[in-house]
mmCIF file of C-alpha atoms in Angstrom:
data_model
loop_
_atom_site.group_PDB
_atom_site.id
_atom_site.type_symbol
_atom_site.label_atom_id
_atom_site.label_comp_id
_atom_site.label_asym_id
_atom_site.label_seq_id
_atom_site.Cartn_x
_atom_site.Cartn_y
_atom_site.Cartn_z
ATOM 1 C CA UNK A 25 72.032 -67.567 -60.966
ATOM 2 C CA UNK A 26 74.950 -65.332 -62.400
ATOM 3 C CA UNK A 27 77.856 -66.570 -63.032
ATOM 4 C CA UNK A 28 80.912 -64.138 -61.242
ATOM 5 C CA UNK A 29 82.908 -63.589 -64.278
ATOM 6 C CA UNK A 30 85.953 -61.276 -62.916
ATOM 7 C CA UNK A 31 87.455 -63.351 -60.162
ATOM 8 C CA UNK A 32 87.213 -66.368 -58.665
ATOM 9 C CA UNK A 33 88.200 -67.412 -55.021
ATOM 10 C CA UNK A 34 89.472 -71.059 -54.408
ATOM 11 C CA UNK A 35 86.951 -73.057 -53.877
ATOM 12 C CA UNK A 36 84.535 -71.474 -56.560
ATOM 13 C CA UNK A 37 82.520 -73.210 -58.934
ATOM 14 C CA UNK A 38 84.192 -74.084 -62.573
ATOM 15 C CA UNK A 39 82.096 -72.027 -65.149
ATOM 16 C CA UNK A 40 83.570 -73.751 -68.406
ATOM 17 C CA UNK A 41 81.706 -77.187 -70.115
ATOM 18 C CA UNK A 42 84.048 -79.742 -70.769
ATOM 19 C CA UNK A 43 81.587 -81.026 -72.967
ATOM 20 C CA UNK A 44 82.634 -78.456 -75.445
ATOM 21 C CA UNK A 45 84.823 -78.386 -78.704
ATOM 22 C CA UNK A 46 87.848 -75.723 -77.647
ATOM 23 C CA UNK A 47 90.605 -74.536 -79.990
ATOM 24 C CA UNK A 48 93.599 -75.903 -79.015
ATOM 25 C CA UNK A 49 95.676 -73.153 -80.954
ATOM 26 C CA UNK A 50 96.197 -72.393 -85.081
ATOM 27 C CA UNK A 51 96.651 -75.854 -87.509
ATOM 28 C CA UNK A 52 99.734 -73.854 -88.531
ATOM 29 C CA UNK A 53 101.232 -73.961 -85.127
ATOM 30 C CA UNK A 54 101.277 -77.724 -84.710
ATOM 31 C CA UNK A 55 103.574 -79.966 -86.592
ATOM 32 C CA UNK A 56 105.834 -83.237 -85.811
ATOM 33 C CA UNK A 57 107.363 -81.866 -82.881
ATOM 34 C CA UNK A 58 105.591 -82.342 -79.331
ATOM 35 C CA UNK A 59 103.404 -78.716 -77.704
ATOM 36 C CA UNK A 60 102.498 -78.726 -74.619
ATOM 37 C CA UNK A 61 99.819 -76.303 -73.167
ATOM 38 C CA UNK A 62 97.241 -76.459 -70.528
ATOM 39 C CA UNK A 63 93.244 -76.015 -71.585
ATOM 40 C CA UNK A 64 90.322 -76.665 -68.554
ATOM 41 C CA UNK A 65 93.206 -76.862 -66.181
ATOM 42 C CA UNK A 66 94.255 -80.087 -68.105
ATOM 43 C CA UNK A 67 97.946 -80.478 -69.611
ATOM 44 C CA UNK A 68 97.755 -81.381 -72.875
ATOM 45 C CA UNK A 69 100.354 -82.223 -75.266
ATOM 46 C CA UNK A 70 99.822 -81.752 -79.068
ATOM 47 C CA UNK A 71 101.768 -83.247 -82.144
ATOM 48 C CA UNK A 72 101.416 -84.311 -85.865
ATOM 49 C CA UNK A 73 102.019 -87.910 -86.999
ATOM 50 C CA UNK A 74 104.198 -88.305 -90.012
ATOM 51 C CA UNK A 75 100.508 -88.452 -92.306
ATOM 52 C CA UNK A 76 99.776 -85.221 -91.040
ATOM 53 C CA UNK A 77 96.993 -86.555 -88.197
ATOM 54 C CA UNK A 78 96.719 -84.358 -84.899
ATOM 55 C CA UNK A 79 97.124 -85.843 -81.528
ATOM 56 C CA UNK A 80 96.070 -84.894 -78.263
ATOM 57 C CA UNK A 81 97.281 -86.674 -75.166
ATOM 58 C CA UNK A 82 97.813 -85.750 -71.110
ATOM 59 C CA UNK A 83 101.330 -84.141 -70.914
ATOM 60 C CA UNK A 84 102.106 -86.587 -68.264
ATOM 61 C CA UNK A 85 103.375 -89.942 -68.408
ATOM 62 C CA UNK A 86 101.931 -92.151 -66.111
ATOM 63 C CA UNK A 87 105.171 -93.592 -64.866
ATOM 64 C CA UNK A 88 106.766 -90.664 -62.637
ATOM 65 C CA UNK A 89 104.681 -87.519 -64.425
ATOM 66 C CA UNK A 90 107.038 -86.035 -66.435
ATOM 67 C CA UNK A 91 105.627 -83.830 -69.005
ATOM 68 C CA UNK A 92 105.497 -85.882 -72.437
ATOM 69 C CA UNK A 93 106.206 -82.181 -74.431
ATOM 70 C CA UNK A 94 109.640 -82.114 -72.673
ATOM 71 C CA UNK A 95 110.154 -85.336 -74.777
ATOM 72 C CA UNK A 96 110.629 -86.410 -78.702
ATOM 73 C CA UNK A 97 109.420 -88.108 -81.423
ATOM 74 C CA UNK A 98 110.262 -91.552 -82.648
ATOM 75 C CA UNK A 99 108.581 -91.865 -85.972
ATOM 76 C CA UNK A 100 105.089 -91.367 -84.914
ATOM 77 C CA UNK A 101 105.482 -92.683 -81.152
ATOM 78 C CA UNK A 102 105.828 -89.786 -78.265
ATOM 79 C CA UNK A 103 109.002 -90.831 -76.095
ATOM 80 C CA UNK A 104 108.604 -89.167 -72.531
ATOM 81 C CA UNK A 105 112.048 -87.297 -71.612
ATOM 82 C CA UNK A 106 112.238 -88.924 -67.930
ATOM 83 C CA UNK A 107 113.067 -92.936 -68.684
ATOM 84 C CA UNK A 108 112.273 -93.121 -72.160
ATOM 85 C CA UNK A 109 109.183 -95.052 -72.218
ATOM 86 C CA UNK A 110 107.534 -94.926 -75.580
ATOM 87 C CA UNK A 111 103.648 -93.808 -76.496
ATOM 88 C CA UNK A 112 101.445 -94.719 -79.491
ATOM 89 C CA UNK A 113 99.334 -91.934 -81.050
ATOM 90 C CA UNK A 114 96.614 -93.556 -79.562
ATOM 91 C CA UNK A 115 98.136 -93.803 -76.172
ATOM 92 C CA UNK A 116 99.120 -96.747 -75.933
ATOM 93 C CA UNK A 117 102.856 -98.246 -74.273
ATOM 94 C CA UNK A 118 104.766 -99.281 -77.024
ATOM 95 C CA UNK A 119 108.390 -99.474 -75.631
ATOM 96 C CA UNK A 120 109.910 -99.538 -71.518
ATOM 97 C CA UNK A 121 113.367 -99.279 -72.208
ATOM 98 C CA UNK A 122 114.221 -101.320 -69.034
ATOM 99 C CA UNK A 123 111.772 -104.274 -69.290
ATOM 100 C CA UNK A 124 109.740 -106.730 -72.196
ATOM 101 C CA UNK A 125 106.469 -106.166 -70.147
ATOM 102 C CA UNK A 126 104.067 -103.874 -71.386
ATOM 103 C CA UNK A 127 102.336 -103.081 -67.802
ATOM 104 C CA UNK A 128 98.275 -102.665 -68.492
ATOM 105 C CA UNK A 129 98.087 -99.495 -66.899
ATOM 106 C CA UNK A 130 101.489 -97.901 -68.718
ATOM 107 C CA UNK A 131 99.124 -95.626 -71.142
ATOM 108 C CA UNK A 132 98.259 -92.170 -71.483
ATOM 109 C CA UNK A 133 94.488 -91.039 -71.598
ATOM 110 C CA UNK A 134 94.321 -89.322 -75.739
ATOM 111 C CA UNK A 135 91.212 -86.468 -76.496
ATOM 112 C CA UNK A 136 89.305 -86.589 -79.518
ATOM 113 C CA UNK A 137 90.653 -84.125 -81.739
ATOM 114 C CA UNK A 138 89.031 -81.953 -85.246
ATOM 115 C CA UNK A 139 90.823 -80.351 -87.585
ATOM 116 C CA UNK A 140 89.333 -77.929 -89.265
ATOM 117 C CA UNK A 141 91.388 -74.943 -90.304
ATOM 118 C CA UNK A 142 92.404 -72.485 -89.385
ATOM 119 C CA UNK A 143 91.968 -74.275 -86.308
ATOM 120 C CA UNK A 144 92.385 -77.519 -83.899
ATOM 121 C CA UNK A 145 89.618 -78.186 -81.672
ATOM 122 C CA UNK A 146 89.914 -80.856 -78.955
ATOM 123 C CA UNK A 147 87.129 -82.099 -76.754
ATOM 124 C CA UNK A 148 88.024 -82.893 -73.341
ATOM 125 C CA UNK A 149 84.836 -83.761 -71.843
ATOM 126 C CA UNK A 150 82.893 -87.585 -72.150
ATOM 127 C CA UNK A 151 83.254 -88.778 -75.384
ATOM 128 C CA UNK A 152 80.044 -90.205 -75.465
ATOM 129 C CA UNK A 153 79.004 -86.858 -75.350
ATOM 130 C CA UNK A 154 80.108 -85.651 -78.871
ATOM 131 C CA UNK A 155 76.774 -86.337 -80.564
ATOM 132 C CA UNK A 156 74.829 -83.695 -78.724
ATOM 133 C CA UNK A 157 76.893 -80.684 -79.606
ATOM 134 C CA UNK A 158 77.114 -79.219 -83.207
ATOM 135 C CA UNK A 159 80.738 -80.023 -84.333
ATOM 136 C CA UNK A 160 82.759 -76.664 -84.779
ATOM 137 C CA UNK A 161 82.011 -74.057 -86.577
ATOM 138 C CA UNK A 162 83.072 -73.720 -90.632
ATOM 139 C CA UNK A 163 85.689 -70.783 -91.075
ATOM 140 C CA UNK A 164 86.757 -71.740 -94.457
ATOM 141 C CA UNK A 165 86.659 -68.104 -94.979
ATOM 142 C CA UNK A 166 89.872 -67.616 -93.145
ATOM 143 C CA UNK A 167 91.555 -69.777 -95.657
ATOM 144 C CA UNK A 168 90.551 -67.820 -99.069
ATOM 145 C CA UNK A 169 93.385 -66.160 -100.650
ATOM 146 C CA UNK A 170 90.726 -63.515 -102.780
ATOM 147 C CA UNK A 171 90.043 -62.276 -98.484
ATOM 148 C CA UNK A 172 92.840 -60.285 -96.359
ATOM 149 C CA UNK A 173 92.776 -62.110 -93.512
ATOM 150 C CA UNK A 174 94.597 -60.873 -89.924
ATOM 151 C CA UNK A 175 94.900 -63.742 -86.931
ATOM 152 C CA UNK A 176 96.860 -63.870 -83.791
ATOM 153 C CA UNK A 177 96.425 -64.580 -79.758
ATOM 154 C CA UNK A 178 96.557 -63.337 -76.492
ATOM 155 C CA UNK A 179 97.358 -64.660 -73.463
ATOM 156 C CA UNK A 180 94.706 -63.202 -70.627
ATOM 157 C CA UNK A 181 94.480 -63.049 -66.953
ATOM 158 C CA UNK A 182 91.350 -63.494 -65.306
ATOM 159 C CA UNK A 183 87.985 -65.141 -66.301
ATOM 160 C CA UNK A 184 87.540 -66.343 -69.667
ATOM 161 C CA UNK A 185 83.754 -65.081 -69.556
ATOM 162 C CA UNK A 186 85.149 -61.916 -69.130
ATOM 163 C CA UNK A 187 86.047 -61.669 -73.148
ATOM 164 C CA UNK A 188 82.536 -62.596 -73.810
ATOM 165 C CA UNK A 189 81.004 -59.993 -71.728
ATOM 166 C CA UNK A 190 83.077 -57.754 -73.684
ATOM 167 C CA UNK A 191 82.376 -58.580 -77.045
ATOM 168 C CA UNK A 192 78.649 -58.764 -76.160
ATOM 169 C CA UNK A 193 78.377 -55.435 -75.614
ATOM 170 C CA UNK A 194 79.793 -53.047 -78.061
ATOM 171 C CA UNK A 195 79.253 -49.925 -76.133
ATOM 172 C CA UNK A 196 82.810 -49.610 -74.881
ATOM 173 C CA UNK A 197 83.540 -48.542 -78.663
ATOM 174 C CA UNK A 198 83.585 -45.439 -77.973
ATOM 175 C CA UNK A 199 85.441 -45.115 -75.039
ATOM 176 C CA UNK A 200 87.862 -47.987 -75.014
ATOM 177 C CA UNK A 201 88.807 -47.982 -78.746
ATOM 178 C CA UNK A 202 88.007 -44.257 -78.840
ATOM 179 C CA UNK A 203 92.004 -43.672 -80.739
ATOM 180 C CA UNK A 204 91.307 -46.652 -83.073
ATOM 181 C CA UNK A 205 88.061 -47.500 -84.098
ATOM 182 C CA UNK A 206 86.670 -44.389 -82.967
ATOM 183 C CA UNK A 207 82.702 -45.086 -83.248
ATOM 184 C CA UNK A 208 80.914 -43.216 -80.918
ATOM 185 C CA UNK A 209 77.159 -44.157 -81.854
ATOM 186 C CA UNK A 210 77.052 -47.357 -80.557
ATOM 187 C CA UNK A 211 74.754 -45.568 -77.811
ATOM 188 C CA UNK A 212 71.582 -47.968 -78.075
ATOM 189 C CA UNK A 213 71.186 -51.335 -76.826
ATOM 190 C CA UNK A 214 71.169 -53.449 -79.775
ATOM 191 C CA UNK A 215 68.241 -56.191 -80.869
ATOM 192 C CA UNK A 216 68.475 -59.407 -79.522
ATOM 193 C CA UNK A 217 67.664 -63.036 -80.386
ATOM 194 C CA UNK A 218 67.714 -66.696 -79.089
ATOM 195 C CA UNK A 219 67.597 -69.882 -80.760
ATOM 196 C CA UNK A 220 68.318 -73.137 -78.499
ATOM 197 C CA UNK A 221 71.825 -72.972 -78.027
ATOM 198 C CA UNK A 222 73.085 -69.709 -79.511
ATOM 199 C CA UNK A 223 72.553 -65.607 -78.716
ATOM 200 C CA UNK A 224 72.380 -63.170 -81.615
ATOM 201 C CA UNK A 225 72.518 -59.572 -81.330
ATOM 202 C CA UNK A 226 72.024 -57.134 -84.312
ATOM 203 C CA UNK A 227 72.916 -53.692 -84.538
ATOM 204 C CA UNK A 228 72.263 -51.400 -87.482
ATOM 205 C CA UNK A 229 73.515 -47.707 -88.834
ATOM 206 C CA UNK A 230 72.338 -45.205 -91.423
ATOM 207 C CA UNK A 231 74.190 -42.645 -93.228
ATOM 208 C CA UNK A 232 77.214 -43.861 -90.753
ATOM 209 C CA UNK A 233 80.885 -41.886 -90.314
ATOM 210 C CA UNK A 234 83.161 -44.626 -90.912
ATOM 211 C CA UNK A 235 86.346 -44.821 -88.331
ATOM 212 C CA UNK A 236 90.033 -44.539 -89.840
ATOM 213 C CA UNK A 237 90.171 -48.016 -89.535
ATOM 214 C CA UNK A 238 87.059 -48.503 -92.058
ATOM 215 C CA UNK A 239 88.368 -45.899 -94.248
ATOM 216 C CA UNK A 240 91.492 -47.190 -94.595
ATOM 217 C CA UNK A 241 89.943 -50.930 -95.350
ATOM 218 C CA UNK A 242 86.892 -49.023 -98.230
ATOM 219 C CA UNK A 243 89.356 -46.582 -99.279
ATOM 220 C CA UNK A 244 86.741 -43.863 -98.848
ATOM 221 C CA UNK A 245 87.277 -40.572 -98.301
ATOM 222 C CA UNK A 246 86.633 -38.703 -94.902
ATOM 223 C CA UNK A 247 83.180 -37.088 -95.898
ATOM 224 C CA UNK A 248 81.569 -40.384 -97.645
ATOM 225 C CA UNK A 249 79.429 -42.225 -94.879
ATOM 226 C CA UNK A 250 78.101 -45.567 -95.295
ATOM 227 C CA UNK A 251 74.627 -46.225 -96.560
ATOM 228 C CA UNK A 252 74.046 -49.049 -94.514
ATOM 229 C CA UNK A 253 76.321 -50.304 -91.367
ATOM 230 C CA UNK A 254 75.258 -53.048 -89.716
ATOM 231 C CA UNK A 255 76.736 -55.406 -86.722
ATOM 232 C CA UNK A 256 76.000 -59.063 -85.946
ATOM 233 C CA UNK A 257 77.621 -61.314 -83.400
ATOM 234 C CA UNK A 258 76.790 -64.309 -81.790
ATOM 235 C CA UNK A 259 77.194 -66.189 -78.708
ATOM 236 C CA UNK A 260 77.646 -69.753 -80.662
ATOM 237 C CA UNK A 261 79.349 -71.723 -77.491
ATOM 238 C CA UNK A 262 81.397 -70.762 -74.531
ATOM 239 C CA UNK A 263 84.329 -71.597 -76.787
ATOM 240 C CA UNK A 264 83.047 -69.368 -79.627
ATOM 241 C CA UNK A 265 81.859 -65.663 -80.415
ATOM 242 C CA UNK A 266 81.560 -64.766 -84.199
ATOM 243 C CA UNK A 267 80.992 -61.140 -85.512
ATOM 244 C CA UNK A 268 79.919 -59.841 -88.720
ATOM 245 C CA UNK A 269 80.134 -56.254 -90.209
ATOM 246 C CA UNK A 270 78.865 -54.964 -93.342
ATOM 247 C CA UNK A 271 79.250 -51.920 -94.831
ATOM 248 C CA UNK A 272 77.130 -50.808 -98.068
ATOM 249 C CA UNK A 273 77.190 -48.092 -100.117
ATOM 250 C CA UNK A 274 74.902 -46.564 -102.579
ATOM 251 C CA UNK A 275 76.047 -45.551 -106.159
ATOM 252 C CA UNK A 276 79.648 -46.651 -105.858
ATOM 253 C CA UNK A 277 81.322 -45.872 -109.060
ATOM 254 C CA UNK A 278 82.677 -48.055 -112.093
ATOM 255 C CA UNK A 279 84.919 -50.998 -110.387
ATOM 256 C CA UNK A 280 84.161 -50.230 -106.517
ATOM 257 C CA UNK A 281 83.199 -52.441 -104.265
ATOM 258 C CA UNK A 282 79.353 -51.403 -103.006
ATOM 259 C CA UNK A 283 79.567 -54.201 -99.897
ATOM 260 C CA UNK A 284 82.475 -54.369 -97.585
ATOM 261 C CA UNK A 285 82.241 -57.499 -95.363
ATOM 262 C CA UNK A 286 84.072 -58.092 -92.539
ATOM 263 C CA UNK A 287 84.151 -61.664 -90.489
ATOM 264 C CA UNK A 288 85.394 -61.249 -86.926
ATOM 265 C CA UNK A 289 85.982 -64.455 -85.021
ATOM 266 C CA UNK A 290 86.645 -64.598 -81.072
ATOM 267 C CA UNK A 291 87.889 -68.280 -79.626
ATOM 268 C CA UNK A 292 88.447 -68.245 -76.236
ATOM 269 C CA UNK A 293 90.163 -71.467 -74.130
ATOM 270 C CA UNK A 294 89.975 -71.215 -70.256
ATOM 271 C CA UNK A 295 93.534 -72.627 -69.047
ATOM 272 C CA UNK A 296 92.260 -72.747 -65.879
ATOM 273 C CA UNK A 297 89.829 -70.434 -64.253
ATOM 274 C CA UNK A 298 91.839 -67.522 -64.174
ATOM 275 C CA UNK A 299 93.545 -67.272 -67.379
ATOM 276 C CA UNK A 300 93.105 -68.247 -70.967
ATOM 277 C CA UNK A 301 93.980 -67.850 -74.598
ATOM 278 C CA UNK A 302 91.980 -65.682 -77.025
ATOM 279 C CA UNK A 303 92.875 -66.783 -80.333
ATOM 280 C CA UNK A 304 91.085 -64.153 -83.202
ATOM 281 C CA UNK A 305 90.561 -63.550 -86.867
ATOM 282 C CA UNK A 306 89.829 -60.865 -88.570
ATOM 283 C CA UNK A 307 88.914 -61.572 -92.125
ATOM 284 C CA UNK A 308 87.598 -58.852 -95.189
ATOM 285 C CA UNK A 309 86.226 -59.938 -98.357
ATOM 286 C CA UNK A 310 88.429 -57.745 -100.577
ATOM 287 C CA UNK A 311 91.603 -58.733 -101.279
ATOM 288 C CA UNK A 312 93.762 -55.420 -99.918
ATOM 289 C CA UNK A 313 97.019 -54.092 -101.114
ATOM 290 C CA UNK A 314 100.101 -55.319 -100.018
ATOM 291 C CA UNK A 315 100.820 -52.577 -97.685
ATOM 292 C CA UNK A 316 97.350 -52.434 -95.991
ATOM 293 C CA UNK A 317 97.593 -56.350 -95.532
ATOM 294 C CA UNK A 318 100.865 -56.125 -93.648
ATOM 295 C CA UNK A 319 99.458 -53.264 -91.642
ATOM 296 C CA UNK A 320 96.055 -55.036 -90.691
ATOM 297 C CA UNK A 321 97.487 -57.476 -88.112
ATOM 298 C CA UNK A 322 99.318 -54.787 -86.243
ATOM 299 C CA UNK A 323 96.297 -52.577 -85.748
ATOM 300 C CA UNK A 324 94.284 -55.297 -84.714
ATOM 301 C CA UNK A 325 96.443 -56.303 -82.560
ATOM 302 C CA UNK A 326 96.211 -52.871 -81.268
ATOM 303 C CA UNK A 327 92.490 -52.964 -81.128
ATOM 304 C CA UNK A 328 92.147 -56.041 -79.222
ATOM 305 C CA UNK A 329 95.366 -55.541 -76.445
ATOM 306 C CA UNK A 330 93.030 -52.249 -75.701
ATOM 307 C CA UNK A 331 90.146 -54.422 -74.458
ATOM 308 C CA UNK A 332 93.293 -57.105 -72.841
ATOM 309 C CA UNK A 333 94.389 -53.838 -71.229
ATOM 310 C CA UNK A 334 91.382 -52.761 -69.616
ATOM 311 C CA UNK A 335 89.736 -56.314 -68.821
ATOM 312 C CA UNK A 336 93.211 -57.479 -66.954
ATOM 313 C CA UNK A 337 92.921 -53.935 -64.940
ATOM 314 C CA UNK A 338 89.168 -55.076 -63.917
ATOM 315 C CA UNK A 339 90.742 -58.721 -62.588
ATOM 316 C CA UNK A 340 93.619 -57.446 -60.567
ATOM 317 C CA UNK A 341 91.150 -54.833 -58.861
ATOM 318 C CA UNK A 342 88.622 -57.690 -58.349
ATOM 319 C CA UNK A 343 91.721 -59.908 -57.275
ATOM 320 C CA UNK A 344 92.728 -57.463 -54.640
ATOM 321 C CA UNK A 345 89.748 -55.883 -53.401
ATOM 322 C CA UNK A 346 88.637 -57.768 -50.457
ATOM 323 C CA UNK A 347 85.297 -57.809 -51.480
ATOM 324 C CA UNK A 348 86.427 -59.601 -54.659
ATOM 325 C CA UNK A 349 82.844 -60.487 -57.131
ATOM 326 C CA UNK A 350 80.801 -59.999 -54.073
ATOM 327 C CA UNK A 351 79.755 -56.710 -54.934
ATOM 328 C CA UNK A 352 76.542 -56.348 -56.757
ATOM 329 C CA UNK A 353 77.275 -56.175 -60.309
ATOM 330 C CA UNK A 354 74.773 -53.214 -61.794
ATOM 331 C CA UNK A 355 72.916 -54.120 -65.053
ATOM 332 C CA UNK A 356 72.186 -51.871 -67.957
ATOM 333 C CA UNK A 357 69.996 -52.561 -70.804
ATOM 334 C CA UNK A 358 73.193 -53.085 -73.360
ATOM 335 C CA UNK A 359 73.810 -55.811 -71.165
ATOM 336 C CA UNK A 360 70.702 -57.792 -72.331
ATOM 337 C CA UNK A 361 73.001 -59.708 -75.136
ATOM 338 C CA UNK A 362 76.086 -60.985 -72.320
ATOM 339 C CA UNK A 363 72.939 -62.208 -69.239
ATOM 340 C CA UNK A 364 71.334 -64.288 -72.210
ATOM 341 C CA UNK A 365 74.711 -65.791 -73.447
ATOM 342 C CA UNK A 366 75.252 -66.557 -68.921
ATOM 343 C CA UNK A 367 72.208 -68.016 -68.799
ATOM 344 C CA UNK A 368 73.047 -70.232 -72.167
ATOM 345 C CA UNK A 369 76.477 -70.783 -69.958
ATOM 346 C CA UNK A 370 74.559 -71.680 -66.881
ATOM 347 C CA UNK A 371 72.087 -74.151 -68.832
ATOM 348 C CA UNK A 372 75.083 -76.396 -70.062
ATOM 349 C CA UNK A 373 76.841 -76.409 -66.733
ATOM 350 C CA UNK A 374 73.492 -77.606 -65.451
ATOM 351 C CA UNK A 375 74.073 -80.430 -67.875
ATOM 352 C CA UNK A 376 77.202 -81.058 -66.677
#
C-alpha cells in the first residue's frame, strides 16, 4: 500500500508515527514565556524554566480547556489565563486559587522533550517507546561559527509527505528552481540504498556547470566547472530528510578552498494532516563574507517558497478536484528514492 500524500478526505487514515522525535521549532525561539502550537493534531504549549529546561505540556487545562499559552509564568509554574489555576513543569496542580484541595485529576499530561540545538524535539507518542528509535539526529554543525549557516520555516498546506516526495527526487531542479539554482542535468534517476530504517540516494557529476547560486558560494568564475559534484540525501525518519553537497575542484590555487561542503537539513512537523511546518538549514563549511552571509537566507528562502509554491498549487487542485488522490498516481524511475522512504513510512505505521 501507498500512502495518498496530496490530500486527505475526513475519515482517512493518519500517515504520521507518533512514535517519532519531531522538532517542535528552533531552541532560539523558546524562552520563559509560554508558545503554543499544534504538532500531530495535538496542542502543545512550550516554555523554559528559569534553569533553562524545556517543557512540553497539552495547551489545555483540564479544568474548562482554556489554552495554557494564553496564560503566564509564575517562577517556573504555568498559570492558565481562565481561573488561575497553577501547573508544575511536570504537570502537576500546584495552586486553585478558589480552594486548599488539590483535586487528583487537576494535571496536565507533559511530553518528553530533547534539546539538542539548533533544535527541540518532543515525542508525543508512548513513552515506553523511546528506546526503539535512534534519538535525534546530531547537527552540531549548525552551531559552528567557522560555517555560514542560513535557517528559517514555512508554514505548508497540505500533506506533510508531500515535502518528502519533493526532496526525494531532485529532478524538478531544473524546472522548478530553473531562475535560481538553475541545474538542468539532474536528468538520471539517482543510486539508491536501504539500511533498516533509513533511504539513501546518491547522485554524482563530472566536469559540472555550477548554478549562480554555487558560484556565488565558491567564488568561481562562470567558465570553471566542478571536478567532482556530488548529492546525498537521506530519508532518516518521517520527521527528518538530510542532504549533502560537495563540490571539488582540481588544482585550486594558493589559499582556495578545493572542497565546498554544503549540509542541507529538511524537518518537517505534521500539525495535523493537512498542514505542517518545514523548519530548514542550510549550512556551508566556509565561513562567507559578510555580505554573502546576509544574502544567503534570503535566497534560500527563495529557493524553498518555489517548491511551497508549487506543492500548495498540487493540494488545492487535489482539494478541489472531485476525484481528490483517487486518481492513479503514475510512477517514474526517479521516483524509486520517495516509494522506498513510503514503504519505510508504511512499516512504522504498521507498528503503530
Amino acid at each position: 500500500m501507498s500512502w495518498p500524500i496530496n490530500h486527505h478526505r475526513p475519515g482517512d487514515s493518519v500517515n504520521y508515527p507518533r512514535n517519532c522525535w519531531w522538532v517542535a521549532g528552533f531552541s532560539k525561539d523558546i524562552g520563559h514565556e509560554p508558545v503554543g502550537c499544534w504538532m500531530l493534531d495535538s496542542p502543545v504549549v512550550l516554555y523554559r524554566t528559569q534553569d533553562g529546561a524545556v517543557v512540553a505540556m497539552d495547551d489545555r487545562c483540564p479544568h474548562r480547556w482554556a489554552p495554557l499559552s494564553k496564560g503566564k509564568l509564575i517562577e517556573d509554574r504555568i498559570e492558565c489565563p481562565y481561573h488561575g489555576i497553577q501547573f508544575e513543569p511536570d504537570g502537576s496542580c500546584a495552586k486553585i486559587p478558589t480552594q486548599t484541595t488539590i483535586l487528583p485529576k487537576c494535571k496536565v499530561k507533559t511530553y518528553p522533550v530533547i534539546e539538542s540545538p539548533p533544535f527541540v524535539w518532543l515525542w508525543l507518542g508512548d513513552p515506553g517507546r523511546i528506546s526503539e528509535c535512534d534519538p535525534p539526529a546530531d547537527l552540531s554543525w549548525a552551531e559552528r561559527k567557522d560555517w555560514s549557516i542560513a535557517s528559517g520555516r514555512l508554514r505548508m498546506a497540505g500533506n506533510y509527505m508531500q515535502l518528502h516526495d519533493n526532496v526525494m527526487d531532485l529532478t524538478h531542479f531544473g524546472f522548478v528552481h530553473r531562475d535560481t539554482l538553475g541545474q538542468l542535468d539532474w536528468v538520471k534517476p539517482p543510486k539508491v540504498k536501504l539500511t533498516g530504517s533509513t533511504v539513501h540516494f546518491r547522485q554524482e557529476f563530472t566536469d559540472r556547470p555550477l548554478s549562480d547560486f554555487h558560484r556565488q558560494i565558491t567564488g568561481t568564475p562562470p567558465d570553471l566547472p566542478a571536478s567532482r559534484f556530488a548529492t546525498d540525501g537521506t530519508w532518516v525518519t518521517p520527521a527528518l530528510h538530510l542532504a549533502t553537497e560537495t563540490i571539488e575542484f582540481d588544482n585550486p590555487g594558493a589559499g582556495e578552498v578545493d572542497t565546498y561542503i554544503m549540509e542541507v537539513v529538511h524537518a518537517v512537523t505534521p500539525l495535523g494532516m493537512t498542514e505542517y511546518e518545514y523548519h530548514f538549514l542550510v549550512g556551508w563549511n566556509v565561513d562567507l563574507p559578510a555580505e554573502l552571509r546576509e544574502a544567503l537566507t534570503p535566497g534560500i528562502v527563495s529557493v524553498f517558497s518555489q517548491d511551497k509554491e508549487l506543492l500548495e498549487a498540487i493540494d488545492r487542485t487535489v482539494s478541489r478536484d472531485s476525484r481528490g488522490a483517487d486518481l492513479d498516481e503514475i510512477h517514474l524511475k526517479s521516483d524509486t528514492p520517495q516509494l522506498h522512504a513510503r514503504r519505510k513510512l508504511q512499516e512504522l505505521m504498521d507498528r503503530e
